[in-house]
PDB file of C-alpha atoms in Angstrom:
ATOM      1  CA  MET V  91     -29.956  26.458  -5.782  1.00 45.00           C
ATOM      2  CA  GLY V  92     -27.689  29.471  -5.595  1.00 50.00           C
ATOM      3  CA  PRO V  93     -24.423  30.173  -4.176  1.00 52.00           C
ATOM      4  CA  GLU V  94     -26.229  32.030  -1.375  1.00 56.00           C
ATOM      5  CA  ASP V  95     -27.801  28.542  -0.431  1.00 62.00           C
ATOM      6  CA  GLY V  96     -24.486  26.451  -0.505  1.00 65.00           C
ATOM      7  CA  PRO V  97     -23.355  24.247   2.334  1.00 67.00           C
ATOM      8  CA  GLY V  98     -20.992  26.717   3.283  1.00 68.00           C
ATOM      9  CA  ARG V  99     -23.250  29.530   4.042  1.00 77.00           C
ATOM     10  CA  ARG V 100     -25.801  27.274   5.765  1.00 75.00           C
ATOM     11  CA  ALA V 101     -22.806  25.875   8.049  1.00 73.00           C
ATOM     12  CA  LEU V 102     -22.329  29.529   8.690  1.00 71.00           C
ATOM     13  CA  ARG V 103     -25.630  30.609   9.619  1.00 78.00           C
ATOM     14  CA  THR V 104     -25.700  27.233  11.906  1.00 77.00           C
ATOM     15  CA  GLU V 105     -22.627  28.081  13.802  1.00 76.00           C
ATOM     16  CA  LEU V 106     -23.924  31.938  13.907  1.00 77.00           C
ATOM     17  CA  ARG V 107     -27.067  30.702  16.051  1.00 84.00           C
ATOM     18  CA  ALA V 108     -24.997  28.496  18.025  1.00 81.00           C
ATOM     19  CA  GLY V 109     -22.786  31.414  19.071  1.00 79.00           C
ATOM     20  CA  ILE V 110     -25.873  33.681  19.843  1.00 87.00           C
ATOM     21  CA  ALA V 111     -27.359  30.679  21.609  1.00 86.00           C
ATOM     22  CA  ALA V 112     -24.269  30.193  23.715  1.00 86.00           C
ATOM     23  CA  VAL V 113     -24.041  34.042  24.603  1.00 87.00           C
ATOM     24  CA  TRP V 114     -27.769  33.848  25.612  1.00 89.00           C
ATOM     25  CA  ARG V 115     -27.586  30.835  27.621  1.00 90.00           C
ATOM     26  CA  VAL V 116     -24.279  30.758  29.611  1.00 91.00           C
ATOM     27  CA  ARG V 117     -25.091  33.498  32.368  1.00 92.00           C
ATOM     28  CA  GLU V 118     -21.431  35.003  32.535  1.00 94.00           C
ATOM     29  CA  LEU V 119     -21.423  35.444  28.764  1.00 93.00           C
ATOM     30  CA  ARG V 120     -25.180  37.006  28.839  1.00 93.00           C
ATOM     31  CA  ALA V 121     -24.193  39.320  31.813  1.00 95.00           C
ATOM     32  CA  VAL V 122     -20.792  40.765  30.367  1.00 95.00           C
ATOM     33  CA  THR V 123     -22.250  41.274  26.974  1.00 95.00           C
ATOM     34  CA  ALA V 124     -25.122  43.295  28.039  1.00 96.00           C
ATOM     35  CA  ALA V 125     -23.243  45.406  30.381  1.00 96.00           C
ATOM     36  CA  THR V 126     -20.651  46.282  27.808  1.00 96.00           C
ATOM     37  CA  CYS V 127     -23.119  47.036  25.386  1.00 96.00           C
ATOM     38  CA  LEU V 128     -24.963  49.350  27.861  1.00 97.00           C
ATOM     39  CA  GLY V 129     -21.526  50.918  28.680  1.00 96.00           C
ATOM     40  CA  PHE V 130     -20.213  51.404  25.061  1.00 97.00           C
ATOM     41  CA  LEU V 131     -23.489  53.035  24.359  1.00 96.00           C
ATOM     42  CA  GLY V 132     -22.522  55.978  26.811  1.00 95.00           C
ATOM     43  CA  LEU V 133     -18.915  56.019  25.462  1.00 96.00           C
ATOM     44  CA  GLY V 134     -19.514  55.862  21.829  1.00 96.00           C
ATOM     45  CA  GLY V 135     -19.954  59.560  22.007  1.00 95.00           C
ATOM     46  CA  LEU V 136     -17.357  60.510  24.377  1.00 97.00           C
ATOM     47  CA  THR V 137     -15.064  62.157  22.111  1.00 95.00           C
ATOM     48  CA  THR V 138     -17.779  64.429  20.519  1.00 95.00           C
ATOM     49  CA  THR V 139     -18.652  65.441  24.258  1.00 96.00           C
ATOM     50  CA  ALA V 140     -15.309  65.978  25.402  1.00 96.00           C
ATOM     51  CA  VAL V 141     -14.672  68.362  22.483  1.00 95.00           C
ATOM     52  CA  LEU V 142     -17.926  70.353  23.124  1.00 95.00           C
ATOM     53  CA  LEU V 143     -17.441  70.396  26.765  1.00 95.00           C
ATOM     54  CA  SER V 144     -13.725  71.846  26.529  1.00 94.00           C
ATOM     55  CA  ALA V 145     -15.344  74.521  23.836  1.00 93.00           C
ATOM     56  CA  GLU V 146     -18.087  75.408  26.381  1.00 92.00           C
ATOM     57  CA  ARG V 147     -15.777  75.988  29.066  1.00 90.00           C
ATOM     58  CA  GLY V 148     -13.692  78.219  26.905  1.00 88.00           C
ATOM     59  CA  ARG V 149     -10.948  75.909  26.200  1.00 89.00           C
ATOM     60  CA  PRO V 150     -11.770  74.514  22.715  1.00 88.00           C
ATOM     61  CA  GLY V 151      -8.413  73.047  22.141  1.00 87.00           C
ATOM     62  CA  ASP V 152      -8.637  70.511  25.265  1.00 91.00           C
ATOM     63  CA  GLY V 153     -10.882  68.210  23.735  1.00 93.00           C
ATOM     64  CA  GLY V 154      -7.870  66.142  22.515  1.00 94.00           C
ATOM     65  CA  VAL V 155      -6.214  66.422  25.805  1.00 96.00           C
ATOM     66  CA  LEU V 156      -8.938  64.761  27.583  1.00 96.00           C
ATOM     67  CA  MET V 157      -9.171  62.133  25.202  1.00 97.00           C
ATOM     68  CA  THR V 158      -5.566  61.402  25.325  1.00 97.00           C
ATOM     69  CA  ALA V 159      -5.664  61.257  29.015  1.00 97.00           C
ATOM     70  CA  PHE V 160      -8.526  58.717  28.725  1.00 97.00           C
ATOM     71  CA  ALA V 161      -6.479  56.377  26.536  1.00 96.00           C
ATOM     72  CA  VAL V 162      -3.371  56.969  28.360  1.00 97.00           C
ATOM     73  CA  GLY V 163      -5.204  55.876  31.715  1.00 96.00           C
ATOM     74  CA  ALA V 164      -6.913  53.144  29.768  1.00 96.00           C
ATOM     75  CA  LEU V 165      -3.472  51.636  28.826  1.00 95.00           C
ATOM     76  CA  VAL V 166      -2.068  51.919  32.349  1.00 95.00           C
ATOM     77  CA  GLY V 167      -5.351  50.160  33.754  1.00 93.00           C
ATOM     78  CA  ALA V 168      -5.214  47.484  31.279  1.00 91.00           C
ATOM     79  CA  LEU V 169      -1.249  46.710  32.327  1.00 91.00           C
ATOM     80  CA  ALA V 170      -1.871  47.055  35.936  1.00 89.00           C
ATOM     81  CA  VAL V 171      -4.609  44.226  35.649  1.00 86.00           C
ATOM     82  CA  ASP V 172      -2.559  42.159  33.769  1.00 78.00           C
ATOM     83  CA  ARG V 173       0.878  42.621  35.837  1.00 81.00           C
ATOM     84  CA  LEU V 174      -0.187  43.404  39.112  1.00 73.00           C
ATOM     85  CA  TRP V 175      -3.416  41.613  39.848  1.00 70.00           C
ATOM     86  CA  PRO V 176      -3.756  38.932  37.454  1.00 73.00           C
ATOM     87  CA  ARG V 177      -5.870  36.599  39.737  1.00 79.00           C
ATOM     88  CA  VAL V 178      -8.663  39.080  40.504  1.00 84.00           C
ATOM     89  CA  PRO V 179     -11.948  37.605  39.574  1.00 89.00           C
ATOM     90  CA  ALA V 180     -12.726  38.934  36.092  1.00 90.00           C
ATOM     91  CA  GLU V 181     -16.472  39.049  37.283  1.00 90.00           C
ATOM     92  CA  ARG V 182     -15.454  41.650  39.879  1.00 91.00           C
ATOM     93  CA  LEU V 183     -13.346  43.634  37.757  1.00 93.00           C
ATOM     94  CA  VAL V 184     -16.089  44.436  35.343  1.00 95.00           C
ATOM     95  CA  GLY V 185     -18.376  45.648  37.809  1.00 95.00           C
ATOM     96  CA  ALA V 186     -15.751  47.836  39.610  1.00 94.00           C
ATOM     97  CA  ALA V 187     -14.377  49.047  36.077  1.00 96.00           C
ATOM     98  CA  LEU V 188     -17.896  50.297  35.043  1.00 97.00           C
ATOM     99  CA  LEU V 189     -18.688  51.998  38.257  1.00 97.00           C
ATOM    100  CA  GLY V 190     -15.138  53.679  38.753  1.00 97.00           C
ATOM    101  CA  THR V 191     -15.579  54.914  35.185  1.00 97.00           C
ATOM    102  CA  GLY V 192     -19.016  56.216  35.700  1.00 97.00           C
ATOM    103  CA  VAL V 193     -18.105  58.094  38.840  1.00 98.00           C
ATOM    104  CA  ALA V 194     -14.930  59.612  37.276  1.00 97.00           C
ATOM    105  CA  LEU V 195     -16.938  60.890  34.306  1.00 97.00           C
ATOM    106  CA  ALA V 196     -19.616  62.354  36.480  1.00 97.00           C
ATOM    107  CA  ALA V 197     -17.059  64.335  38.335  1.00 97.00           C
ATOM    108  CA  ALA V 198     -15.541  65.515  35.196  1.00 97.00           C
ATOM    109  CA  ALA V 199     -18.778  66.990  33.925  1.00 96.00           C
ATOM    110  CA  THR V 200     -19.341  69.140  36.882  1.00 95.00           C
ATOM    111  CA  VAL V 201     -15.657  70.388  38.113  1.00 95.00           C
ATOM    112  CA  PRO V 202     -14.584  73.933  36.666  1.00 92.00           C
ATOM    113  CA  SER V 203     -10.945  73.347  37.029  1.00 94.00           C
ATOM    114  CA  PRO V 204      -9.414  72.253  33.329  1.00 94.00           C
ATOM    115  CA  LEU V 205      -6.542  70.605  35.031  1.00 96.00           C
ATOM    116  CA  LEU V 206      -8.921  68.759  37.169  1.00 97.00           C
ATOM    117  CA  ARG V 207     -11.228  67.705  34.390  1.00 96.00           C
ATOM    118  CA  VAL V 208      -8.115  66.016  32.516  1.00 97.00           C
ATOM    119  CA  VAL V 209      -7.152  64.196  35.640  1.00 97.00           C
ATOM    120  CA  LEU V 210     -10.462  62.681  36.234  1.00 98.00           C
ATOM    121  CA  PHE V 211     -10.653  61.616  32.381  1.00 98.00           C
ATOM    122  CA  ALA V 212      -7.303  59.911  33.129  1.00 97.00           C
ATOM    123  CA  ALA V 213      -9.157  58.375  36.215  1.00 97.00           C
ATOM    124  CA  ALA V 214     -12.054  57.332  34.006  1.00 97.00           C
ATOM    125  CA  GLY V 215      -9.494  55.532  31.452  1.00 97.00           C
ATOM    126  CA  LEU V 216      -7.787  54.031  34.470  1.00 96.00           C
ATOM    127  CA  CYS V 217     -11.201  52.453  35.328  1.00 95.00           C
ATOM    128  CA  ASP V 218     -12.145  51.569  31.959  1.00 95.00           C
ATOM    129  CA  GLY V 219      -8.877  49.619  30.730  1.00 93.00           C
ATOM    130  CA  PRO V 220      -9.251  46.687  32.924  1.00 93.00           C
ATOM    131  CA  LEU V 221     -12.813  46.042  31.477  1.00 94.00           C
ATOM    132  CA  LEU V 222     -11.381  44.597  28.123  1.00 91.00           C
ATOM    133  CA  THR V 223      -9.250  42.365  30.031  1.00 91.00           C
ATOM    134  CA  ALA V 224     -11.959  41.175  32.289  1.00 93.00           C
ATOM    135  CA  THR V 225     -14.386  40.762  29.156  1.00 94.00           C
ATOM    136  CA  LEU V 226     -11.760  38.564  27.376  1.00 92.00           C
ATOM    137  CA  ARG V 227     -11.031  36.448  30.574  1.00 92.00           C
ATOM    138  CA  ILE V 228     -14.869  35.900  30.906  1.00 93.00           C
ATOM    139  CA  ARG V 229     -15.388  34.870  27.236  1.00 92.00           C
ATOM    140  CA  ALA V 230     -12.393  32.623  27.552  1.00 91.00           C
ATOM    141  CA  GLY V 231     -13.545  31.018  30.409  1.00 90.00           C
ATOM    142  CA  HIS V 232     -16.947  30.367  29.567  1.00 91.00           C
ATOM    143  CA  ALA V 233     -17.506  29.864  26.039  1.00 89.00           C
ATOM    144  CA  PRO V 234     -17.820  26.544  24.605  1.00 88.00           C
ATOM    145  CA  ALA V 235     -14.698  25.418  23.538  1.00 84.00           C
ATOM    146  CA  GLY V 236     -16.269  24.893  19.790  1.00 83.00           C
ATOM    147  CA  LEU V 237     -17.797  28.247  19.925  1.00 87.00           C
ATOM    148  CA  ARG V 238     -15.352  30.438  20.985  1.00 88.00           C
ATOM    149  CA  THR V 239     -14.687  32.177  17.878  1.00 87.00           C
ATOM    150  CA  GLN V 240     -18.174  32.985  17.488  1.00 88.00           C
ATOM    151  CA  VAL V 241     -18.620  34.427  21.068  1.00 90.00           C
ATOM    152  CA  PHE V 242     -15.579  36.669  20.599  1.00 91.00           C
ATOM    153  CA  THR V 243     -16.870  37.676  17.362  1.00 90.00           C
ATOM    154  CA  LEU V 244     -20.304  38.556  18.408  1.00 91.00           C
ATOM    155  CA  GLY V 245     -19.516  40.050  21.641  1.00 91.00           C
ATOM    156  CA  ALA V 246     -17.144  42.551  19.909  1.00 92.00           C
ATOM    157  CA  GLY V 247     -19.350  43.419  16.840  1.00 93.00           C
ATOM    158  CA  LEU V 248     -22.206  44.215  19.567  1.00 94.00           C
ATOM    159  CA  LYS V 249     -20.109  46.493  21.617  1.00 94.00           C
ATOM    160  CA  ILE V 250     -18.889  48.145  18.386  1.00 95.00           C
ATOM    161  CA  SER V 251     -22.369  48.654  17.248  1.00 96.00           C
ATOM    162  CA  ALA V 252     -23.485  49.990  20.641  1.00 97.00           C
ATOM    163  CA  ALA V 253     -20.938  52.493  20.521  1.00 96.00           C
ATOM    164  CA  ALA V 254     -21.862  53.484  16.782  1.00 97.00           C
ATOM    165  CA  CYS V 255     -25.429  53.732  18.194  1.00 97.00           C
ATOM    166  CA  GLY V 256     -24.069  56.077  21.048  1.00 96.00           C
ATOM    167  CA  ALA V 257     -22.132  58.167  18.934  1.00 96.00           C
ATOM    168  CA  ALA V 258     -25.261  58.772  16.598  1.00 96.00           C
ATOM    169  CA  LEU V 259     -27.348  59.542  19.282  1.00 96.00           C
ATOM    170  CA  THR V 260     -24.857  62.137  20.740  1.00 95.00           C
ATOM    171  CA  GLY V 261     -24.688  63.633  17.691  1.00 94.00           C
ATOM    172  CA  LEU V 262     -28.504  63.958  17.562  1.00 95.00           C
ATOM    173  CA  ALA V 263     -28.729  65.579  20.841  1.00 94.00           C
ATOM    174  CA  THR V 264     -25.959  68.407  20.661  1.00 91.00           C
ATOM    175  CA  ALA V 265     -28.136  70.690  19.401  1.00 88.00           C
ATOM    176  CA  ASP V 266     -30.528  70.647  22.507  1.00 91.00           C
ATOM    177  CA  VAL V 267     -28.446  69.045  25.247  1.00 93.00           C
ATOM    178  CA  SER V 268     -25.539  70.776  27.205  1.00 95.00           C
ATOM    179  CA  PRO V 269     -22.137  68.984  26.648  1.00 95.00           C
ATOM    180  CA  ALA V 270     -22.029  68.591  30.547  1.00 96.00           C
ATOM    181  CA  LEU V 271     -25.415  66.916  30.650  1.00 97.00           C
ATOM    182  CA  LEU V 272     -24.303  64.651  27.697  1.00 96.00           C
ATOM    183  CA  LEU V 273     -21.205  63.515  29.858  1.00 97.00           C
ATOM    184  CA  LEU V 274     -23.432  63.135  32.928  1.00 97.00           C
ATOM    185  CA  VAL V 275     -25.713  60.649  30.821  1.00 97.00           C
ATOM    186  CA  ALA V 276     -22.526  58.653  29.449  1.00 97.00           C
ATOM    187  CA  ALA V 277     -21.661  58.475  33.065  1.00 97.00           C
ATOM    188  CA  ALA V 278     -25.201  57.173  34.169  1.00 98.00           C
ATOM    189  CA  LEU V 279     -24.887  54.448  31.582  1.00 97.00           C
ATOM    190  CA  GLN V 280     -21.799  53.302  33.074  1.00 97.00           C
ATOM    191  CA  VAL V 281     -23.285  53.006  36.451  1.00 97.00           C
ATOM    192  CA  ALA V 282     -26.014  51.238  35.065  1.00 97.00           C
ATOM    193  CA  ALA V 283     -24.444  48.844  33.010  1.00 97.00           C
ATOM    194  CA  ALA V 284     -22.378  47.982  36.405  1.00 96.00           C
ATOM    195  CA  GLY V 285     -25.846  47.390  37.987  1.00 96.00           C
ATOM    196  CA  LEU V 286     -26.933  45.433  35.047  1.00 96.00           C
ATOM    197  CA  HIS V 287     -23.795  43.279  35.042  1.00 96.00           C
ATOM    198  CA  HIS V 288     -24.730  42.280  38.941  1.00 93.00           C
ATOM    199  CA  LEU V 289     -28.388  41.632  38.273  1.00 94.00           C
ATOM    200  CA  ALA V 290     -27.758  39.589  34.798  1.00 91.00           C
ATOM    201  CA  ARG V 291     -25.181  37.534  36.880  1.00 87.00           C
ATOM    202  CA  ARG V 292     -27.842  36.382  39.189  1.00 83.00           C
ATOM    203  CA  GLY V 293     -30.351  35.170  36.483  1.00 61.00           C
ATOM    204  CA  PRO V 294     -30.777  31.712  35.754  1.00 59.00           C
ATOM    205  CA  THR V 295     -27.970  29.224  33.522  1.00 58.00           C
ATOM    206  CA  ARG V 296     -29.221  28.108  30.309  1.00 56.00           C
ATOM    207  CA  PRO V 297     -26.859  25.779  29.215  1.00 52.00           C
ATOM    208  CA  PRO V 298     -27.142  25.262  25.545  1.00 47.00           C
ATOM    209  CA  ARG V 299     -28.983  21.885  24.666  1.00 47.00           C
ATOM    210  CA  SER V 300     -26.488  20.976  21.886  1.00 43.00           C
ATOM    211  CA  VAL V 301     -23.431  22.628  21.069  1.00 43.00           C
ATOM    212  CA  PRO V 302     -21.457  21.528  17.746  1.00 43.00           C
ATOM    213  CA  ASN V 303     -17.783  20.719  18.059  1.00 43.00           C
ATOM    214  CA  GLY V 304     -17.812  21.765  21.647  1.00 40.00           C
ATOM    215  CA  ARG V 305     -19.079  21.533  25.059  1.00 42.00           C
ATOM    216  CA  CYS V 306     -20.592  24.103  27.264  1.00 41.00           C
ATOM    217  CA  PRO V 307     -18.554  24.718  30.637  1.00 41.00           C
ATOM    218  CA  ARG V 308     -20.136  24.338  33.862  1.00 39.00           C
ATOM    219  CA  ASP V 309     -21.590  28.055  34.571  1.00 40.00           C
ATOM    220  CA  ASP V 310     -20.077  28.272  37.972  1.00 40.00           C
ATOM    221  CA  PRO V 311     -17.468  30.535  39.371  1.00 39.00           C
ATOM    222  CA  ALA V 312     -15.333  27.755  40.107  1.00 37.00           C
ATOM    223  CA  SER V 313     -15.055  26.592  36.769  1.00 39.00           C
ATOM    224  CA  THR V 314     -13.073  29.648  35.806  1.00 40.00           C
ATOM    225  CA  PRO V 315      -9.335  29.024  35.022  1.00 38.00           C
ATOM    226  CA  PRO V 316      -7.101  30.679  37.650  1.00 37.00           C
ATOM    227  CA  GLY V 317      -6.632  34.135  36.147  1.00 37.00           C
ATOM    228  CA  ARG V 318      -9.294  34.620  33.931  1.00 35.00           C
TER     229      ARG V 318
END
């Protein structure tokens, strides 16, 4: 038996399968994972799109300004949720964040004013910032106690992979699609992600049949601790 088949590797595979099962079977985890992956598929190419859009509009140096505005808005949005509205249900934050981001980006794709475009990118970031806070609250509140590490790691890995795919697809599409249309597609994916989250939350709950070293909390909004 080689090292790759040792007890440690088998235990890792077992834990990974248990984490995947938890993400799939617990309704809130399934909904937020699917929605954030779809949303990040659109946001993965946002930097490229912002640079190309600025160049097309005759302001090639504004791409960095747009992304800085987005980042600052995201920071403000995350801090606002954490400090001003800590008890807003995380499930509502996810849908509102995705929808607001999509609307702001769609508007930014159509406005002719450079200053207004910067403001709209900041607004998109302001809406996107609470998404991470809400996602972490949902994972902390609904992940089985013995599988929280796996749930958090899988969620982050899937989201990063979706963003990478989005960046690659944006790069492939730049030769044939205008930057404004690319931004509209990214915006549409945010709106679609909000709809997906709403629909997925209405799906059936499938509690894991067995969870090593932990239990699966009841998939009910009442089971979510205050502030998560």
